[in-house]
């Protein structure tokens, strides 16, 4: 071992993860406590509104998450109102509040009508002496008094030994014993700064579990958050603290969806409905403004995307060929992506989704042009592919829907927009309002097209591709109509123009050619 004061780490010579070989878990052995609304919101730049917190809490509850930490009642009156908003929802999950080691925090939590509290007390000497200016003995005494007080008020109580992974484990064990003697429902091993190795987490939790139910709270500063959470479970913990998408301070908390899929896939344990994972990830990403990395497990854009010709061909022959679990397990769909690595099988499959069949020579020509486009660093969308196919076949397609003019305004008033479209042989104009200029423009587009022509915007993504105040943005959209969908990209210095152009290009691709069926003309909304 090497030591820094009372902080211990494991040297390479002691590296061993044999404890995982003895891990046996079953449904009911593990529960999740989600702290997205409290610890997750501590990520720099993240602030969730009461409506957003309520929405996320409802989704977590529907997914079967056992407990939801709704916030920290001691933060402010506004935070307490938000916690009360969550407690008033009548959810099945236990709703809790973070509390420091002072009675006032417990009283403020009681005012919010929570089911329980997490009493956070310092565990390492660095925190005991340097942060709160106390002693080990005083912290143990105060912990017992606070636990007893909270239990007298009818609260569920978990004590968290803050910075427990850097604490003297003998003292941490004494702290837990005092908490349980005072009536605590559980104690939590906290790797507060993401400092610990899996072996150290295992040893710490193993000792704590001798005294009562134990939870584990891990951070990802060393990229070990998921592994450390599993190590804690292997040692006897039965509750995992985490956040959706792993949002949180510094490198973040353990990503709850990643622990969930690891437990489901590797151990056959399902503490929450895995089919809800992507919906939760997308909801939290949108609410926080923190984008999901494309290569992120479970929820990243590329998690179930295949471009390589070899991988695509293998996946088309056997869906499990290059995937550990089916995308449907987490509420996703598989995507075949076209780019410079595309092969014949992938291109043929992508064309088949749009009912386009080509002979071998034409297919080879399309594949070559797709590769050339991909080598230029461009994402090859459905619209690109169909345009290439039409060109190879020597066919032209007359547009049915086209943007002629767009005006948008936003400021202190309600954002508004007006559009002028060409739809078949007609010109149509309409106006709309919305939460922003893009939303207002989309409202105007729907109004101009008419109620009989419905579409759904499946995905919308914006990237700035140049710097400066005159930046050009690229908007990627996927639009569906009925059972068909199409992806399109459009670029412009004006994000509203790029957005409307992309959506209309997609809609134009989803409409059948004007001469295929007399009844397919887009009706006006009179």
PDB file of N, CA and C in Angstrom, residues 238-289:
ATOM      1  N   UNK A 238     -26.464  -2.666  -1.358  1.00  0.00           N
ATOM      2  CA  UNK A 238     -27.705  -3.000  -2.066  1.00  0.00           C
ATOM      3  C   UNK A 238     -28.399  -1.761  -2.627  1.00  0.00           C
ATOM      4  N   UNK A 239     -27.726  -0.608  -2.557  1.00  0.00           N
ATOM      5  CA  UNK A 239     -28.285   0.629  -3.091  1.00  0.00           C
ATOM      6  C   UNK A 239     -27.183   1.402  -3.805  1.00  0.00           C
ATOM      7  N   UNK A 240     -27.438   1.787  -5.056  1.00  0.00           N
ATOM      8  CA  UNK A 240     -26.470   2.558  -5.838  1.00  0.00           C
ATOM      9  C   UNK A 240     -26.994   3.968  -6.030  1.00  0.00           C
ATOM     10  N   UNK A 241     -26.199   4.961  -5.622  1.00  0.00           N
ATOM     11  CA  UNK A 241     -26.500   6.360  -5.908  1.00  0.00           C
ATOM     12  C   UNK A 241     -25.944   6.681  -7.300  1.00  0.00           C
ATOM     13  N   UNK A 242     -26.684   7.418  -8.098  1.00  0.00           N
ATOM     14  CA  UNK A 242     -26.168   7.808  -9.406  1.00  0.00           C
ATOM     15  C   UNK A 242     -27.024   8.876 -10.044  1.00  0.00           C
ATOM     16  N   UNK A 243     -26.591   9.359 -11.191  1.00  0.00           N
ATOM     17  CA  UNK A 243     -27.345  10.360 -11.942  1.00  0.00           C
ATOM     18  C   UNK A 243     -27.519   9.893 -13.383  1.00  0.00           C
ATOM     19  N   UNK A 244     -28.577  10.346 -14.012  1.00  0.00           N
ATOM     20  CA  UNK A 244     -28.774  10.056 -15.425  1.00  0.00           C
ATOM     21  C   UNK A 244     -27.697  10.800 -16.224  1.00  0.00           C
ATOM     22  N   UNK A 245     -27.087  10.099 -17.139  1.00  0.00           N
ATOM     23  CA  UNK A 245     -25.996  10.608 -17.995  1.00  0.00           C
ATOM     24  C   UNK A 245     -24.723  10.882 -17.210  1.00  0.00           C
ATOM     25  N   UNK A 246     -24.703  10.540 -15.912  1.00  0.00           N
ATOM     26  CA  UNK A 246     -23.496  10.764 -15.119  1.00  0.00           C
ATOM     27  C   UNK A 246     -23.199  12.225 -14.863  1.00  0.00           C
ATOM     28  N   UNK A 247     -24.193  13.110 -15.005  1.00  0.00           N
ATOM     29  CA  UNK A 247     -23.919  14.526 -14.779  1.00  0.00           C
ATOM     30  C   UNK A 247     -23.613  14.756 -13.300  1.00  0.00           C
ATOM     31  N   UNK A 248     -22.796  15.751 -13.028  1.00  0.00           N
ATOM     32  CA  UNK A 248     -22.414  16.062 -11.665  1.00  0.00           C
ATOM     33  C   UNK A 248     -21.148  16.887 -11.655  1.00  0.00           C
ATOM     34  N   UNK A 249     -20.634  17.134 -10.474  1.00  0.00           N
ATOM     35  CA  UNK A 249     -19.423  17.948 -10.349  1.00  0.00           C
ATOM     36  C   UNK A 249     -18.216  17.252 -10.976  1.00  0.00           C
ATOM     37  N   UNK A 250     -17.283  18.061 -11.452  1.00  0.00           N
ATOM     38  CA  UNK A 250     -16.027  17.597 -12.052  1.00  0.00           C
ATOM     39  C   UNK A 250     -16.321  16.595 -13.183  1.00  0.00           C
ATOM     40  N   UNK A 251     -15.842  15.358 -13.042  1.00  0.00           N
ATOM     41  CA  UNK A 251     -16.056  14.348 -14.087  1.00  0.00           C
ATOM     42  C   UNK A 251     -17.406  13.668 -13.958  1.00  0.00           C
ATOM     43  N   UNK A 252     -18.194  14.053 -12.961  1.00  0.00           N
ATOM     44  CA  UNK A 252     -19.546  13.547 -12.839  1.00  0.00           C
ATOM     45  C   UNK A 252     -19.693  12.352 -11.911  1.00  0.00           C
ATOM     46  N   UNK A 253     -20.957  12.014 -11.664  1.00  0.00           N
ATOM     47  CA  UNK A 253     -21.318  10.846 -10.866  1.00  0.00           C
ATOM     48  C   UNK A 253     -21.325   9.611 -11.743  1.00  0.00           C
ATOM     49  N   UNK A 254     -21.567   8.464 -11.129  1.00  0.00           N
ATOM     50  CA  UNK A 254     -21.751   7.264 -11.932  1.00  0.00           C
ATOM     51  C   UNK A 254     -23.032   7.421 -12.744  1.00  0.00           C
ATOM     52  N   UNK A 255     -22.991   7.018 -14.007  1.00  0.00           N
ATOM     53  CA  UNK A 255     -24.168   7.101 -14.877  1.00  0.00           C
ATOM     54  C   UNK A 255     -25.101   5.947 -14.539  1.00  0.00           C
ATOM     55  N   UNK A 256     -26.271   6.289 -14.040  1.00  0.00           N
ATOM     56  CA  UNK A 256     -27.191   5.262 -13.566  1.00  0.00           C
ATOM     57  C   UNK A 256     -27.588   4.302 -14.682  1.00  0.00           C
ATOM     58  N   UNK A 257     -27.735   4.843 -15.907  1.00  0.00           N
ATOM     59  CA  UNK A 257     -28.140   3.976 -17.016  1.00  0.00           C
ATOM     60  C   UNK A 257     -27.052   2.959 -17.357  1.00  0.00           C
ATOM     61  N   UNK A 258     -25.783   3.321 -17.116  1.00  0.00           N
ATOM     62  CA  UNK A 258     -24.698   2.390 -17.411  1.00  0.00           C
ATOM     63  C   UNK A 258     -24.624   1.281 -16.363  1.00  0.00           C
ATOM     64  N   UNK A 259     -24.875   1.632 -15.098  1.00  0.00           N
ATOM     65  CA  UNK A 259     -24.948   0.595 -14.064  1.00  0.00           C
ATOM     66  C   UNK A 259     -26.136  -0.324 -14.341  1.00  0.00           C
ATOM     67  N   UNK A 260     -27.255   0.278 -14.744  1.00  0.00           N
ATOM     68  CA  UNK A 260     -28.471  -0.504 -14.998  1.00  0.00           C
ATOM     69  C   UNK A 260     -28.247  -1.532 -16.101  1.00  0.00           C
ATOM     70  N   UNK A 261     -27.638  -1.102 -17.209  1.00  0.00           N
ATOM     71  CA  UNK A 261     -27.464  -2.051 -18.310  1.00  0.00           C
ATOM     72  C   UNK A 261     -26.400  -3.082 -17.983  1.00  0.00           C
ATOM     73  N   UNK A 262     -25.374  -2.697 -17.212  1.00  0.00           N
ATOM     74  CA  UNK A 262     -24.355  -3.665 -16.805  1.00  0.00           C
ATOM     75  C   UNK A 262     -24.959  -4.738 -15.915  1.00  0.00           C
ATOM     76  N   UNK A 263     -25.814  -4.339 -14.976  1.00  0.00           N
ATOM     77  CA  UNK A 263     -26.464  -5.315 -14.097  1.00  0.00           C
ATOM     78  C   UNK A 263     -27.398  -6.225 -14.882  1.00  0.00           C
ATOM     79  N   UNK A 264     -28.142  -5.626 -15.815  1.00  0.00           N
ATOM     80  CA  UNK A 264     -29.100  -6.415 -16.603  1.00  0.00           C
ATOM     81  C   UNK A 264     -28.377  -7.388 -17.524  1.00  0.00           C
ATOM     82  N   UNK A 265     -27.346  -6.892 -18.213  1.00  0.00           N
ATOM     83  CA  UNK A 265     -26.673  -7.707 -19.223  1.00  0.00           C
ATOM     84  C   UNK A 265     -25.736  -8.740 -18.604  1.00  0.00           C
ATOM     85  N   UNK A 266     -25.015  -8.355 -17.567  1.00  0.00           N
ATOM     86  CA  UNK A 266     -23.986  -9.241 -17.006  1.00  0.00           C
ATOM     87  C   UNK A 266     -24.495 -10.129 -15.879  1.00  0.00           C
ATOM     88  N   UNK A 267     -25.490  -9.639 -15.142  1.00  0.00           N
ATOM     89  CA  UNK A 267     -25.920 -10.378 -13.948  1.00  0.00           C
ATOM     90  C   UNK A 267     -27.399 -10.741 -13.945  1.00  0.00           C
ATOM     91  N   UNK A 268     -28.149 -10.304 -14.964  1.00  0.00           N
ATOM     92  CA  UNK A 268     -29.565 -10.663 -15.016  1.00  0.00           C
ATOM     93  C   UNK A 268     -30.400  -9.947 -13.975  1.00  0.00           C
ATOM     94  N   UNK A 269     -29.942  -8.778 -13.516  1.00  0.00           N
ATOM     95  CA  UNK A 269     -30.641  -8.004 -12.490  1.00  0.00           C
ATOM     96  C   UNK A 269     -31.171  -6.725 -13.120  1.00  0.00           C
ATOM     97  N   UNK A 270     -32.411  -6.368 -12.807  1.00  0.00           N
ATOM     98  CA  UNK A 270     -33.031  -5.193 -13.433  1.00  0.00           C
ATOM     99  C   UNK A 270     -33.639  -4.291 -12.361  1.00  0.00           C
ATOM    100  N   UNK A 271     -32.818  -3.407 -11.749  1.00  0.00           N
ATOM    101  CA  UNK A 271     -33.334  -2.510 -10.710  1.00  0.00           C
ATOM    102  C   UNK A 271     -34.288  -1.447 -11.241  1.00  0.00           C
ATOM    103  N   UNK A 272     -34.263  -1.206 -12.549  1.00  0.00           N
ATOM    104  CA  UNK A 272     -35.194  -0.279 -13.179  1.00  0.00           C
ATOM    105  C   UNK A 272     -35.458  -0.773 -14.597  1.00  0.00           C
ATOM    106  N   UNK A 273     -36.541  -0.305 -15.196  1.00  0.00           N
ATOM    107  CA  UNK A 273     -36.906  -0.749 -16.541  1.00  0.00           C
ATOM    108  C   UNK A 273     -35.880  -0.252 -17.545  1.00  0.00           C
ATOM    109  N   UNK A 274     -35.121  -1.174 -18.131  1.00  0.00           N
ATOM    110  CA  UNK A 274     -34.063  -0.753 -19.055  1.00  0.00           C
ATOM    111  C   UNK A 274     -34.628  -0.077 -20.301  1.00  0.00           C
ATOM    112  N   UNK A 275     -35.860  -0.414 -20.694  1.00  0.00           N
ATOM    113  CA  UNK A 275     -36.443   0.189 -21.892  1.00  0.00           C
ATOM    114  C   UNK A 275     -36.632   1.697 -21.746  1.00  0.00           C
ATOM    115  N   UNK A 276     -36.586   2.193 -20.521  1.00  0.00           N
ATOM    116  CA  UNK A 276     -36.792   3.621 -20.282  1.00  0.00           C
ATOM    117  C   UNK A 276     -35.490   4.409 -20.301  1.00  0.00           C
ATOM    118  N   UNK A 277     -34.352   3.732 -20.437  1.00  0.00           N
ATOM    119  CA  UNK A 277     -33.070   4.398 -20.236  1.00  0.00           C
ATOM    120  C   UNK A 277     -32.797   5.504 -21.256  1.00  0.00           C
ATOM    121  N   UNK A 278     -33.074   5.239 -22.523  1.00  0.00           N
ATOM    122  CA  UNK A 278     -32.772   6.271 -23.518  1.00  0.00           C
ATOM    123  C   UNK A 278     -33.697   7.475 -23.368  1.00  0.00           C
ATOM    124  N   UNK A 279     -34.962   7.225 -23.084  1.00  0.00           N
ATOM    125  CA  UNK A 279     -35.899   8.331 -22.882  1.00  0.00           C
ATOM    126  C   UNK A 279     -35.429   9.221 -21.734  1.00  0.00           C
ATOM    127  N   UNK A 280     -34.976   8.610 -20.652  1.00  0.00           N
ATOM    128  CA  UNK A 280     -34.471   9.381 -19.518  1.00  0.00           C
ATOM    129  C   UNK A 280     -33.223  10.170 -19.903  1.00  0.00           C
ATOM    130  N   UNK A 281     -32.321   9.507 -20.616  1.00  0.00           N
ATOM    131  CA  UNK A 281     -31.076  10.167 -21.019  1.00  0.00           C
ATOM    132  C   UNK A 281     -31.359  11.374 -21.909  1.00  0.00           C
ATOM    133  N   UNK A 282     -32.242  11.201 -22.875  1.00  0.00           N
ATOM    134  CA  UNK A 282     -32.571  12.297 -23.790  1.00  0.00           C
ATOM    135  C   UNK A 282     -33.272  13.438 -23.056  1.00  0.00           C
ATOM    136  N   UNK A 283     -34.167  13.088 -22.129  1.00  0.00           N
ATOM    137  CA  UNK A 283     -34.890  14.104 -21.367  1.00  0.00           C
ATOM    138  C   UNK A 283     -33.945  14.936 -20.516  1.00  0.00           C
ATOM    139  N   UNK A 284     -33.025  14.276 -19.813  1.00  0.00           N
ATOM    140  CA  UNK A 284     -32.080  14.992 -18.953  1.00  0.00           C
ATOM    141  C   UNK A 284     -31.106  15.815 -19.787  1.00  0.00           C
ATOM    142  N   UNK A 285     -30.664  15.281 -20.918  1.00  0.00           N
ATOM    143  CA  UNK A 285     -29.760  16.023 -21.786  1.00  0.00           C
ATOM    144  C   UNK A 285     -30.415  17.306 -22.280  1.00  0.00           C
ATOM    145  N   UNK A 286     -31.658  17.209 -22.691  1.00  0.00           N
ATOM    146  CA  UNK A 286     -32.369  18.387 -23.189  1.00  0.00           C
ATOM    147  C   UNK A 286     -32.600  19.392 -22.068  1.00  0.00           C
ATOM    148  N   UNK A 287     -32.965  18.912 -20.884  1.00  0.00           N
ATOM    149  CA  UNK A 287     -33.266  19.813 -19.769  1.00  0.00           C
ATOM    150  C   UNK A 287     -32.022  20.530 -19.261  1.00  0.00           C
ATOM    151  N   UNK A 288     -30.891  19.838 -19.243  1.00  0.00           N
ATOM    152  CA  UNK A 288     -29.664  20.419 -18.694  1.00  0.00           C
ATOM    153  C   UNK A 288     -28.835  21.151 -19.730  1.00  0.00           C
ATOM    154  N   UNK A 289     -29.076  20.874 -21.005  1.00  0.00           N
ATOM    155  CA  UNK A 289     -28.253  21.454 -22.055  1.00  0.00           C
ATOM    156  C   UNK A 289     -26.898  20.784 -22.188  1.00  0.00           C
TER     157      UNK A 289
END
